[in-house]
Short mmCIF file of C-alpha atoms in Angstrom, two decimals:
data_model
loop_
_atom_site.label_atom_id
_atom_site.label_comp_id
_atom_site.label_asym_id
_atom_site.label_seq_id
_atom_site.Cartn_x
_atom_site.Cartn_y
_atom_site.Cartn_z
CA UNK R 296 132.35 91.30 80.02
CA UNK R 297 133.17 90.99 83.62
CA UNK R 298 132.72 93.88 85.84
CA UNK R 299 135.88 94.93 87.65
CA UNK R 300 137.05 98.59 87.50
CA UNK R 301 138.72 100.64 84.75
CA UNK R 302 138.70 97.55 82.29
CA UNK R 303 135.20 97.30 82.10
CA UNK R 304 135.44 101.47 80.77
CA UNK R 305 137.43 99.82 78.04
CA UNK R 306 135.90 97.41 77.18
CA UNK R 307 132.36 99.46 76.88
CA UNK R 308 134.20 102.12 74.91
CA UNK R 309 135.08 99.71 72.31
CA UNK R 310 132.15 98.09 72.01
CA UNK R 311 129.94 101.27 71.20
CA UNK R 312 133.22 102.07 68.77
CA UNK R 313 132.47 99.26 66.29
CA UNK R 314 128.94 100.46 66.86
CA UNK R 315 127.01 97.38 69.09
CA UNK R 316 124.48 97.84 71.79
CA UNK R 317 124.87 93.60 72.01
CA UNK R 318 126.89 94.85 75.69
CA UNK R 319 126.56 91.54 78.67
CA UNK R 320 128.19 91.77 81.74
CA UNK R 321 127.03 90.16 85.45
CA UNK R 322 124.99 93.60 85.85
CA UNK R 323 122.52 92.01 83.70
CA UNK R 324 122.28 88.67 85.86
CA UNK R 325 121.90 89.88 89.44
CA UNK R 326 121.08 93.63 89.58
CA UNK R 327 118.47 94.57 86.57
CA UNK R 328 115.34 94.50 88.85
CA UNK R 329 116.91 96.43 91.63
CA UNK R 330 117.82 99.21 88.68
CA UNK R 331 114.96 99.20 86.79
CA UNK R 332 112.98 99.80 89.54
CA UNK R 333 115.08 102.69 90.76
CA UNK R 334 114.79 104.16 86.70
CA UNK R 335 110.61 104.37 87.29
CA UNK R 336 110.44 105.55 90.49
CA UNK R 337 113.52 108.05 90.56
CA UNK R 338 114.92 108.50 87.18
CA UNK R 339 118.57 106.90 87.91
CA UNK R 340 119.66 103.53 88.98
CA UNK R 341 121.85 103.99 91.86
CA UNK R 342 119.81 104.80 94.56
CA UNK R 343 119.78 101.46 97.07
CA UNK R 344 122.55 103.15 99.42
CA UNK R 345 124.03 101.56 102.18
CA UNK R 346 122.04 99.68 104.69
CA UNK R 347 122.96 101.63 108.52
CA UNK R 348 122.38 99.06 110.74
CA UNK R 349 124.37 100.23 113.47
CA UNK R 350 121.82 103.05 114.04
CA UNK R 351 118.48 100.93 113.23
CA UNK R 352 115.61 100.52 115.70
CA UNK R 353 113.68 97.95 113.54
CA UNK R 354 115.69 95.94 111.00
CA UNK R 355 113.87 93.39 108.89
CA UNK R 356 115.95 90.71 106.54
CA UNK R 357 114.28 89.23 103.25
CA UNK R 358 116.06 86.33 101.48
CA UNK R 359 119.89 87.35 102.73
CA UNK R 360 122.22 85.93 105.00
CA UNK R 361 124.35 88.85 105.55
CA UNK R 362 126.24 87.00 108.62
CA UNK R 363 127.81 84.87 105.83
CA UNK R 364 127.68 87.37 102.58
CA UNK R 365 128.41 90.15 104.18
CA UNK R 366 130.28 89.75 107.43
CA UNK R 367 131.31 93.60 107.96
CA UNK R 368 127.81 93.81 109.35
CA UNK R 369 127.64 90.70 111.96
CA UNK R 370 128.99 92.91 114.50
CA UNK R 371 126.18 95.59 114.24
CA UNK R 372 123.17 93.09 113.73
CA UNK R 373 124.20 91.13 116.79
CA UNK R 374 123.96 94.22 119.09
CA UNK R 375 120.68 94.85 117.60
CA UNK R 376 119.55 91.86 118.50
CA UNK R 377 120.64 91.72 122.48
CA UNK R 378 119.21 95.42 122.31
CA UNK R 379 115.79 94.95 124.28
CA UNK R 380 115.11 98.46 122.22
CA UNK R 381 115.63 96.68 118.95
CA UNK R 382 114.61 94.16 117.06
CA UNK R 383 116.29 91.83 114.06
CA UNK R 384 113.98 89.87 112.02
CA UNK R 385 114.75 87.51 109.45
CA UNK R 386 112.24 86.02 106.70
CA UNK R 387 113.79 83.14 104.92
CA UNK R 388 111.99 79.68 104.10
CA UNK R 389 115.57 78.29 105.89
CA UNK R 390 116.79 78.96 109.00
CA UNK R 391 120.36 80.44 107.71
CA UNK R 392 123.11 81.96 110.46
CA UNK R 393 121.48 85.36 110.14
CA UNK R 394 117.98 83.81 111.25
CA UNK R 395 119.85 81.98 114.21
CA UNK R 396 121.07 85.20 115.91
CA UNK R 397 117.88 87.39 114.84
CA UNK R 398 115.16 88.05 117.68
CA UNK R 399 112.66 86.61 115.20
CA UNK R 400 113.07 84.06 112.45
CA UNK R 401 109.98 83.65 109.96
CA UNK R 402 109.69 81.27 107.46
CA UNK R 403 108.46 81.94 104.23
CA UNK R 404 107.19 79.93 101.14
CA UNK R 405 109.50 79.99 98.44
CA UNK R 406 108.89 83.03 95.71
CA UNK R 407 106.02 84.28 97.46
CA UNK R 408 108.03 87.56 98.14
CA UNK R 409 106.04 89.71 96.75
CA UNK R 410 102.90 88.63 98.19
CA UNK R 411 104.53 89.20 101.58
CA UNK R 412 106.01 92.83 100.38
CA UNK R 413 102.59 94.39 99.75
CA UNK R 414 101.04 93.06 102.52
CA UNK R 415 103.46 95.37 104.37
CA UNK R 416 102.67 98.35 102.07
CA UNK R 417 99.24 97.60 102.12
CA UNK R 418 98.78 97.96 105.96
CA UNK R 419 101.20 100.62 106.40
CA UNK R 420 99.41 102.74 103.56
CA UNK R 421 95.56 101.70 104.74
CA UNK R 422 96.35 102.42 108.33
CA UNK R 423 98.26 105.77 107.38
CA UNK R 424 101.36 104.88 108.93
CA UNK R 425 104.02 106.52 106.34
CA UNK R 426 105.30 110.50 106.81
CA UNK R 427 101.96 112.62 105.13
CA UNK R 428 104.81 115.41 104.42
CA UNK R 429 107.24 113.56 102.54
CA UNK R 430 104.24 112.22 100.57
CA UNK R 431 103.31 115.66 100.15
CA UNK R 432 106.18 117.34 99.16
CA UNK R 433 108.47 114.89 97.26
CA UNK R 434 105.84 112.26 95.61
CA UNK R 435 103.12 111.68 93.63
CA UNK R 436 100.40 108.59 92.74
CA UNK R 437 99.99 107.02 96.21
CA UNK R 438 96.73 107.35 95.22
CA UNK R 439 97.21 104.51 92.49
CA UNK R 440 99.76 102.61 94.76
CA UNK R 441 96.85 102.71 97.45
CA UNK R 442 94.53 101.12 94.93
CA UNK R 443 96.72 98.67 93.57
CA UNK R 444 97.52 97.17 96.65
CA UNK R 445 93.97 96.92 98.57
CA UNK R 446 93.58 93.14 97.81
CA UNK R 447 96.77 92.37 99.55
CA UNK R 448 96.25 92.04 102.62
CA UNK R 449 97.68 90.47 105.51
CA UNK R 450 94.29 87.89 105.55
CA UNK R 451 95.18 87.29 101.91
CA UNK R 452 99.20 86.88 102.27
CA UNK R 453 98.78 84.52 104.72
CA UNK R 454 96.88 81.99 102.64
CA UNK R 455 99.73 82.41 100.12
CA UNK R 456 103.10 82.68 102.05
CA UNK R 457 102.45 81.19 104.82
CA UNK R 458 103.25 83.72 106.94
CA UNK R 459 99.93 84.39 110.00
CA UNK R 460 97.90 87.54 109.60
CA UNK R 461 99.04 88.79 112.69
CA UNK R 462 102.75 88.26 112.63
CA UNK R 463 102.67 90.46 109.25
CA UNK R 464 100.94 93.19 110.75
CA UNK R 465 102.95 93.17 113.65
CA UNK R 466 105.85 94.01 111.22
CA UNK R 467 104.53 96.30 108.97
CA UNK R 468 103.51 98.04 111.90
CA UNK R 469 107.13 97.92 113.35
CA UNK R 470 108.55 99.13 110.63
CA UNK R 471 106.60 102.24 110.49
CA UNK R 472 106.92 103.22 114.26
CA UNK R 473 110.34 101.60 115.39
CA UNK R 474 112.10 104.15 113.40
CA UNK R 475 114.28 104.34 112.05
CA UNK R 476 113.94 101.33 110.61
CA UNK R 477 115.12 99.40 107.39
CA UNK R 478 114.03 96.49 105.07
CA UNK R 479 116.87 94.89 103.02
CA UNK R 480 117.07 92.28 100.35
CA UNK R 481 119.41 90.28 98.50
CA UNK R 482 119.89 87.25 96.32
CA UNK R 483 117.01 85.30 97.68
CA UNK R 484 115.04 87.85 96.26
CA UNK R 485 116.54 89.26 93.58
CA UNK R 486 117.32 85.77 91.62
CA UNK R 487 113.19 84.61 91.94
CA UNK R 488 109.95 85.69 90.45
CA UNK R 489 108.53 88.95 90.83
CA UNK R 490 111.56 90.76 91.84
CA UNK R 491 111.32 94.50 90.12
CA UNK R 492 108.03 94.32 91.46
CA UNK R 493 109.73 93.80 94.71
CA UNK R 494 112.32 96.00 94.44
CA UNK R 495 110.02 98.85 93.70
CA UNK R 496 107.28 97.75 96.24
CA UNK R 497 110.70 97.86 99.04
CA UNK R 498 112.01 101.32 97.55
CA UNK R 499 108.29 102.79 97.83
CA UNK R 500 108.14 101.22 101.63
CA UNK R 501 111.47 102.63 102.31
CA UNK R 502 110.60 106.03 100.88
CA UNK R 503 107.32 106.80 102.47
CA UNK R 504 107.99 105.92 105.60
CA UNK R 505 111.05 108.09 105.87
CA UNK R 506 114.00 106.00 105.75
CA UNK R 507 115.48 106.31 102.05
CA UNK R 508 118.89 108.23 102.84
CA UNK R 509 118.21 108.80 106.60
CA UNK R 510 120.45 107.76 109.17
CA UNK R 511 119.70 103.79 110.31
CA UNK R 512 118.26 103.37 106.84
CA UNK R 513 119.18 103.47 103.88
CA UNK R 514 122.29 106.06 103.05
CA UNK R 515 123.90 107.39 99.85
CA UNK R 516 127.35 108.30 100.83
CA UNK R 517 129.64 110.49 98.41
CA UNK R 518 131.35 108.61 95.65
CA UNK R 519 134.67 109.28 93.61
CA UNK R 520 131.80 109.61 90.33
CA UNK R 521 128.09 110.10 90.57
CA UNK R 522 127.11 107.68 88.40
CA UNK R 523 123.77 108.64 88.06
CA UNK R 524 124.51 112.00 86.83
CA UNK R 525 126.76 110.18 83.91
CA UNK R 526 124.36 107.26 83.18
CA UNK R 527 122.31 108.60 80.49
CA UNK R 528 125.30 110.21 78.26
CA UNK R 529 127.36 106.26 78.75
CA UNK R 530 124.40 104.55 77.46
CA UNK R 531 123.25 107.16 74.99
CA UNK R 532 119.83 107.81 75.96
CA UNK R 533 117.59 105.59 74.38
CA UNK R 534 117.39 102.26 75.77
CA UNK R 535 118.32 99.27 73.14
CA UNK R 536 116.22 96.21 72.94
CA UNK R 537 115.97 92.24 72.33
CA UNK R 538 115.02 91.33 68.96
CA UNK R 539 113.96 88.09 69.86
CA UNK R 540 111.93 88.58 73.63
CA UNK R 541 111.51 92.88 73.49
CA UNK R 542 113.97 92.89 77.08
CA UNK R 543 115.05 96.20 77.41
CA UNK R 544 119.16 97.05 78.36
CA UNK R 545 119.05 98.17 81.51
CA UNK R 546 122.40 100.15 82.77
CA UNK R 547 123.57 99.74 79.46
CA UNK R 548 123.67 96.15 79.77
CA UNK R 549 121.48 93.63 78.24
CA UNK R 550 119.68 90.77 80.58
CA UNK R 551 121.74 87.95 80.31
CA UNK R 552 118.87 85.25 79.78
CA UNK R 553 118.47 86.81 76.12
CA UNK R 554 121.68 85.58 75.33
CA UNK R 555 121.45 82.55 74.07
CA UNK R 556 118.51 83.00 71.92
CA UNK R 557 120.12 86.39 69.95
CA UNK R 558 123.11 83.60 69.23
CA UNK R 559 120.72 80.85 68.30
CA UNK R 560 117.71 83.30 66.20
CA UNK R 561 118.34 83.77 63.15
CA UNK R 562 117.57 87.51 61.05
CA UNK R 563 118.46 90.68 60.89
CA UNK R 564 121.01 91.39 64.53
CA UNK R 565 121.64 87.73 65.03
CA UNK R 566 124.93 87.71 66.88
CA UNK R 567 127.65 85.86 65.27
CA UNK R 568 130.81 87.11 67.00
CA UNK R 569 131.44 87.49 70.03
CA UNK R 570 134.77 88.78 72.81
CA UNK R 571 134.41 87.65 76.13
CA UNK R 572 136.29 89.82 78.10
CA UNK R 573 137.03 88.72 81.94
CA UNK R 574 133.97 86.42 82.44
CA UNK R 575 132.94 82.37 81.57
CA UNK R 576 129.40 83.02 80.26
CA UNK R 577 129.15 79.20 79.78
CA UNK R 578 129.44 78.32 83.51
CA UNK R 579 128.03 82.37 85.40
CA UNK R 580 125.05 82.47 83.19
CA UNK R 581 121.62 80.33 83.17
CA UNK R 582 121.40 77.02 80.80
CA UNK R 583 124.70 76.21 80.59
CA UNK R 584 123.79 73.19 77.54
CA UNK R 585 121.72 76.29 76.18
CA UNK R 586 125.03 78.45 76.10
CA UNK R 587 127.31 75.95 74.81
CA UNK R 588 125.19 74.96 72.01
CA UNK R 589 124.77 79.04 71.18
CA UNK R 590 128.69 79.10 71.89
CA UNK R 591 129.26 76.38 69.08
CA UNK R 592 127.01 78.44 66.80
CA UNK R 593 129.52 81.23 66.80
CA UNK R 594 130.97 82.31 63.46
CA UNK R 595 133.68 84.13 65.57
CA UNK R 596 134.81 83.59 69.31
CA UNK R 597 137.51 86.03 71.41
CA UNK R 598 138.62 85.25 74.76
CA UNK R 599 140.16 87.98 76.95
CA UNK R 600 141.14 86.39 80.27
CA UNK R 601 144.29 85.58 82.56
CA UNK R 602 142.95 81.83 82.70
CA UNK R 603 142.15 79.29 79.50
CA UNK R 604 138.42 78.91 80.72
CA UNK R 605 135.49 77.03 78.87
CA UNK R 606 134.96 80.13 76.85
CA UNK R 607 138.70 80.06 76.20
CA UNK R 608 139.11 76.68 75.23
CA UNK R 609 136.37 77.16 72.27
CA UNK R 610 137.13 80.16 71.48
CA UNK R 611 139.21 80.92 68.17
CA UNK R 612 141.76 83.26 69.66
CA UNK R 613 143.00 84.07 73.13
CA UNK R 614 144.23 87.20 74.12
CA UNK R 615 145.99 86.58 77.54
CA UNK R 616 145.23 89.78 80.01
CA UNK R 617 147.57 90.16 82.76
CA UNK R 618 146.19 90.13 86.28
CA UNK R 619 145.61 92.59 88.70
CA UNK R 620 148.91 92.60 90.30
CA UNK R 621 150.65 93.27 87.29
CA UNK R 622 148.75 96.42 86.62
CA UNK R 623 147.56 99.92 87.83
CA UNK R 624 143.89 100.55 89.28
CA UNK R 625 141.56 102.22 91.07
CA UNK R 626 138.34 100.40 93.09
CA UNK R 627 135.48 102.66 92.21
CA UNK R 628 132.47 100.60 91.32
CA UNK R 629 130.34 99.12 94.55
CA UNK R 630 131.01 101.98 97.03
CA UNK R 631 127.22 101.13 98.09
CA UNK R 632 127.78 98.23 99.71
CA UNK R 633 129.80 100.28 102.61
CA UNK R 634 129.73 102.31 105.38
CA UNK R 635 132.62 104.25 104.71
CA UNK R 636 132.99 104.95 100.71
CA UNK R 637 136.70 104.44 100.63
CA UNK R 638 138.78 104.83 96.76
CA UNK R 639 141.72 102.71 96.60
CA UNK R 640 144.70 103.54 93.88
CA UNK R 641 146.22 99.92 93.77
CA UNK R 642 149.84 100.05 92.23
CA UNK R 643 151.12 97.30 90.36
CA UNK R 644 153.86 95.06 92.07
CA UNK R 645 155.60 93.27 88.86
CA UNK R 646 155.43 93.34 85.19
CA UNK R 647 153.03 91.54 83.02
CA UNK R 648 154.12 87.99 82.87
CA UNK R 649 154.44 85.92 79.13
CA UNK R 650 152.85 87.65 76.40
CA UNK R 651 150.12 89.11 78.89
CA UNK R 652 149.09 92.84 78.76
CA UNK R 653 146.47 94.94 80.01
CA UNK R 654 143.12 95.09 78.60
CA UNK R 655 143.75 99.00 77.89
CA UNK R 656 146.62 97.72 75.79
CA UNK R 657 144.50 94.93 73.87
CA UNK R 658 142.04 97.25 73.01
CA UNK R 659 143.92 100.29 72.08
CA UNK R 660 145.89 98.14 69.83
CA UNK R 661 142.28 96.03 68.39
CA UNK R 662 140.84 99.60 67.61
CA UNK R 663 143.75 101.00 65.60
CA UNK R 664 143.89 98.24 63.25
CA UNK R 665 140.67 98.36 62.78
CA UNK R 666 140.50 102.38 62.39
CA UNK R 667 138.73 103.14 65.25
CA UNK R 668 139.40 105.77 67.69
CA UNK R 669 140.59 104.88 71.06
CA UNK R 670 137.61 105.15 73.84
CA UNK R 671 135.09 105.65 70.81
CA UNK R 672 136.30 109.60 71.12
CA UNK R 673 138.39 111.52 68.45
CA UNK R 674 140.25 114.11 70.75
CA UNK R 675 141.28 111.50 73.12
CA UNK R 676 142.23 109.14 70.01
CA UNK R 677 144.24 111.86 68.41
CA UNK R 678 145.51 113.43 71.76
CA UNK R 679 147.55 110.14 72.93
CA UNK R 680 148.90 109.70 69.29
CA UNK R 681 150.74 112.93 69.40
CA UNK R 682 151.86 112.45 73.12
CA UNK R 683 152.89 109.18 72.02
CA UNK R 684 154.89 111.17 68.62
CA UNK R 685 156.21 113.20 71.09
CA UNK R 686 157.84 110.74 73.30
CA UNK R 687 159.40 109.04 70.88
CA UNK R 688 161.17 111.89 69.31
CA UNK R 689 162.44 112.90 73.06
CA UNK R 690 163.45 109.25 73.35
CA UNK R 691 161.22 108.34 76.26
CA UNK R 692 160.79 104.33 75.60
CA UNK R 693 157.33 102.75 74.89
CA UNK R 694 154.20 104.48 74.91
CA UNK R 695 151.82 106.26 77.47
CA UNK R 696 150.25 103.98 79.49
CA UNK R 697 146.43 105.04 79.15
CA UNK R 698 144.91 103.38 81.57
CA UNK R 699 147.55 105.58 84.52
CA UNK R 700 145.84 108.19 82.26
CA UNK R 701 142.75 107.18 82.55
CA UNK R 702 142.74 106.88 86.46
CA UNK R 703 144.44 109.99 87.05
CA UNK R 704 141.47 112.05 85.26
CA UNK R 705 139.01 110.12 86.62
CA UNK R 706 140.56 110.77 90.19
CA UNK R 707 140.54 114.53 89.23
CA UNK R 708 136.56 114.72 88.13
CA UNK R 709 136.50 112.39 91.66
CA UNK R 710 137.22 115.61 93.68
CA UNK R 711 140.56 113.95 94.97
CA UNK R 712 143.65 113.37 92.78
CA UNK R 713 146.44 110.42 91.54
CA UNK R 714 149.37 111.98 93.85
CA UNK R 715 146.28 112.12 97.12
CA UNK R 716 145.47 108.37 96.34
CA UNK R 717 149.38 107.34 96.23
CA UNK R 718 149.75 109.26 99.30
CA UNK R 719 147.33 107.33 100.81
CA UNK R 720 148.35 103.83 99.73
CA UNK R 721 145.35 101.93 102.31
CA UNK R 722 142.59 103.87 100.59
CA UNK R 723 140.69 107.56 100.48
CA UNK R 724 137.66 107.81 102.82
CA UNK R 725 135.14 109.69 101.14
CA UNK R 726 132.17 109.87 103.33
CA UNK R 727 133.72 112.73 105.61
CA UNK R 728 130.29 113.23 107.46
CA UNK R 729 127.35 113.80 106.23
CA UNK R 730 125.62 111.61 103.65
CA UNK R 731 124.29 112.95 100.49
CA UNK R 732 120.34 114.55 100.67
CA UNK R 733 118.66 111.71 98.82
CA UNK R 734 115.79 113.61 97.09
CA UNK R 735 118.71 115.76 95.67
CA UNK R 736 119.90 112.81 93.32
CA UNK R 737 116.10 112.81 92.01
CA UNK R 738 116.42 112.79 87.91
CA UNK R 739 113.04 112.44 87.08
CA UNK R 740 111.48 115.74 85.38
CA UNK R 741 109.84 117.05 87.89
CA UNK R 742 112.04 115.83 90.50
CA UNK R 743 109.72 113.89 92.84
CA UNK R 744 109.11 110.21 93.11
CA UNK R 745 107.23 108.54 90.81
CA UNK R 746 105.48 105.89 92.84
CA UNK R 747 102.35 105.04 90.48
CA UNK R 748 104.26 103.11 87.62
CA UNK R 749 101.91 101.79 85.11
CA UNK R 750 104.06 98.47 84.46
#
């Protein structure tokens, strides 16, 4: 499945209805190291926040070009850059727009990352440059992190990244007394080798030294629903995983590269049906000849999509959605990525063109003919069956539209409500001051960080 907002809900619910963990979406393409890392050191996935550059001394870039990806935050980086008390630093093996306006651009040999990552943690741990109380009071194994990294040192990284010996201490070192100061990744990263390792070697960096959920580092803003209070009753618990390579799912989602080989392996789980629900696995996902020869396999193929894509031109039916004009919703899902978390009721501007409906619709109608209870839930099943008895014999026209019903309880639990975000047609600002205490969305048993993880 694609990942947009209420329709992904669906399409999860019905999936653990016919009883599957076999769940794909984009999560498990870009984002699995960056949650799994989060899962070992704090319990819960969501804990990257939103990068403050507009109140960061020392800002340091790894493998993104936010200038271009992620424009809202030209305006901020630039004055960091003129500020003679700041500094911008970019490391990319390619000098992209973001390196061209940074103080400093340092190239880097390609997927050599990590090498580079715990040079930075080595120095700032050996040289005792991260906060002894928060340590202290809200960790435990630096001990084992300390050891682990020894033999990566700045001598050693250089021979490896390319990067001298002294320009990596000089930023390790200014990222532990420029505060506040901030390290952030992206897709350079978080698409080559090594990068969970990476992504828990940053988070560590981050934490020590004081900057995870501080202002001009990293912040976790208030959100319509606190995912990582929900995350272990959606996904039940008890992570499900690969037959064929032992991958774990991660956020309920399994890593996409598995895909192809749980098609194409036969035994016991082999997949041999599949719906594709708002995504083109055969041109998003790795080894496209790989997928289309898996895709062919296929005993049974569904495509759920506004647009006849590769996936929809093999498959055996098609089950036209209708887009997002023609249809309530509610943006809820990457809050992160901004400054201000803003919820956003979008109201539908025309009716469903053709034989198009919403993917609510599709699936509602799916599970009852196949005697399965709407949102895999019996009191919700059996609740909108008697509304829906009930408005008929009052001789109200067609039937409850679930998804309005979804949104308007999820805007409830969301400490706002449907008739706030229609009053507010441009969007809800949630953030309203100050940003959630970080070590307070801790959900590991004890409730500190776990920074000695044995994998």
């Amino acid at each position: 499945s694609g990942h947009p907002t209420a329709q992904f809900t669906f399409a999860f619910q019905w999936a653990k209805s016919i009883g599957t963990r076999n769940i794909y979406s984009p999560i498990g393409l870009e984002l699995s190291s960056k949650y799994l890392a989060n899962q070992t050191l704090f319990g819960c996935s969501y804990m990257d926040g939103y990068p403050d550059f507009a109140h960061s001394r020392y800002i340091l870039l790894v493998g993104t070009n936010p200038v271009i990806s992620w424009p809202l935050h030209r305006a901020h980086l630039a004055e960091a850059a003129k500020d003679p008390a700041r500094t911008l630093v970019v490391v990319d093996p390619r000098k992209t727009e973001t390196g061209r306006l940074a103080n400093k651009h340092i190239p880097i040999r390609p997927s050599t990352d990590i090498y580079f990552i715990l040079s930075l943690l080595n120095v700032i741990i050996s040289e005792n440059l991260y906060s002894q109380a928060i340590v202290r009071q809200h960790t435990r194994g630096l001990d084992r992190v300390k050891r682990a990294v020894a033999r990566f040192t700045p001598g050693a990284a250089e021979k490896v990244t390319g990067i001298p010996k002294a320009t990596l201490l000089e930023m390790a070192r200014g990222l532990a007394t420029q505060k506040p100061s901030i390290l952030v990744y992206d897709m350079g990263v978080i698409a080559n080798r090594h990068s969970t390792l990476v992504s828990w070697a940053v988070q560590t960096m981050m934490f020590i030294l004081g900057n995870s959920g501080s202002k001009g580092g990293h912040l976790l803003n208030p959100t319509l629903h606190n995912f990582n209070q929900s995350e272990k009753r959606s996904y039940g618990g008890v992570p499900y995983v690969s037959r064929v390579r032992n991958y774990p799912e991660i956020c309920g989602n399994m890593p996409v590269t598995v895909l192809q080989d749980e098609i194409l392996t036969q035994g016991p789980g082999q997949i041999r049906a599949m719906v594709v629900s708002g995504c083109n696995p055969l041109r998003a996902y790795t080894n496209s000849n790989k997928m289309e020869k898996a895709f062919r396999d296929l005993e049974f193929l569904v495509s759920i999509d506004p647009f006849l894509t590769e996936v929809g031109r093999m498959a055996h039916y098609v089950l036209p959605v209708c887009s997002f004009h023609e249809q309530d919703n509610m943006s809820f899902s990457f809050h992160g990525l901004y400054a201000e978390r803003m919820v956003q009721l979008t109201k539908k501007i025309r009716e469903p063109l053709g034989q198009s409906r919403p993917e609510w619709k599709i699936y509602s109608d799916v599970g009852k003919r196949m005697g399965l209870n709407f949102m895999d839930a019996a009191p919700i099943h059996h609740g909108f069956e008697i509304a829906n008895k009930i408005r008929k014999l009052i001789g109200k026209p067609g039937e409850i539209d679930r998804q309005e019903a979804f949104l308007r309880l999820f805007a409830r639990v969301g400490r706002t409500s449907y008739d706030e975000l229609q009053a507010n047609p441009h969007g809800l600002i949630l953030t309203k001051g100050k940003p959630v205490d970080f070590v307070s969305e801790l959900r590991t048993p004890d409730k500190k960080v776990h920074l000695d993880v044995p994998e």
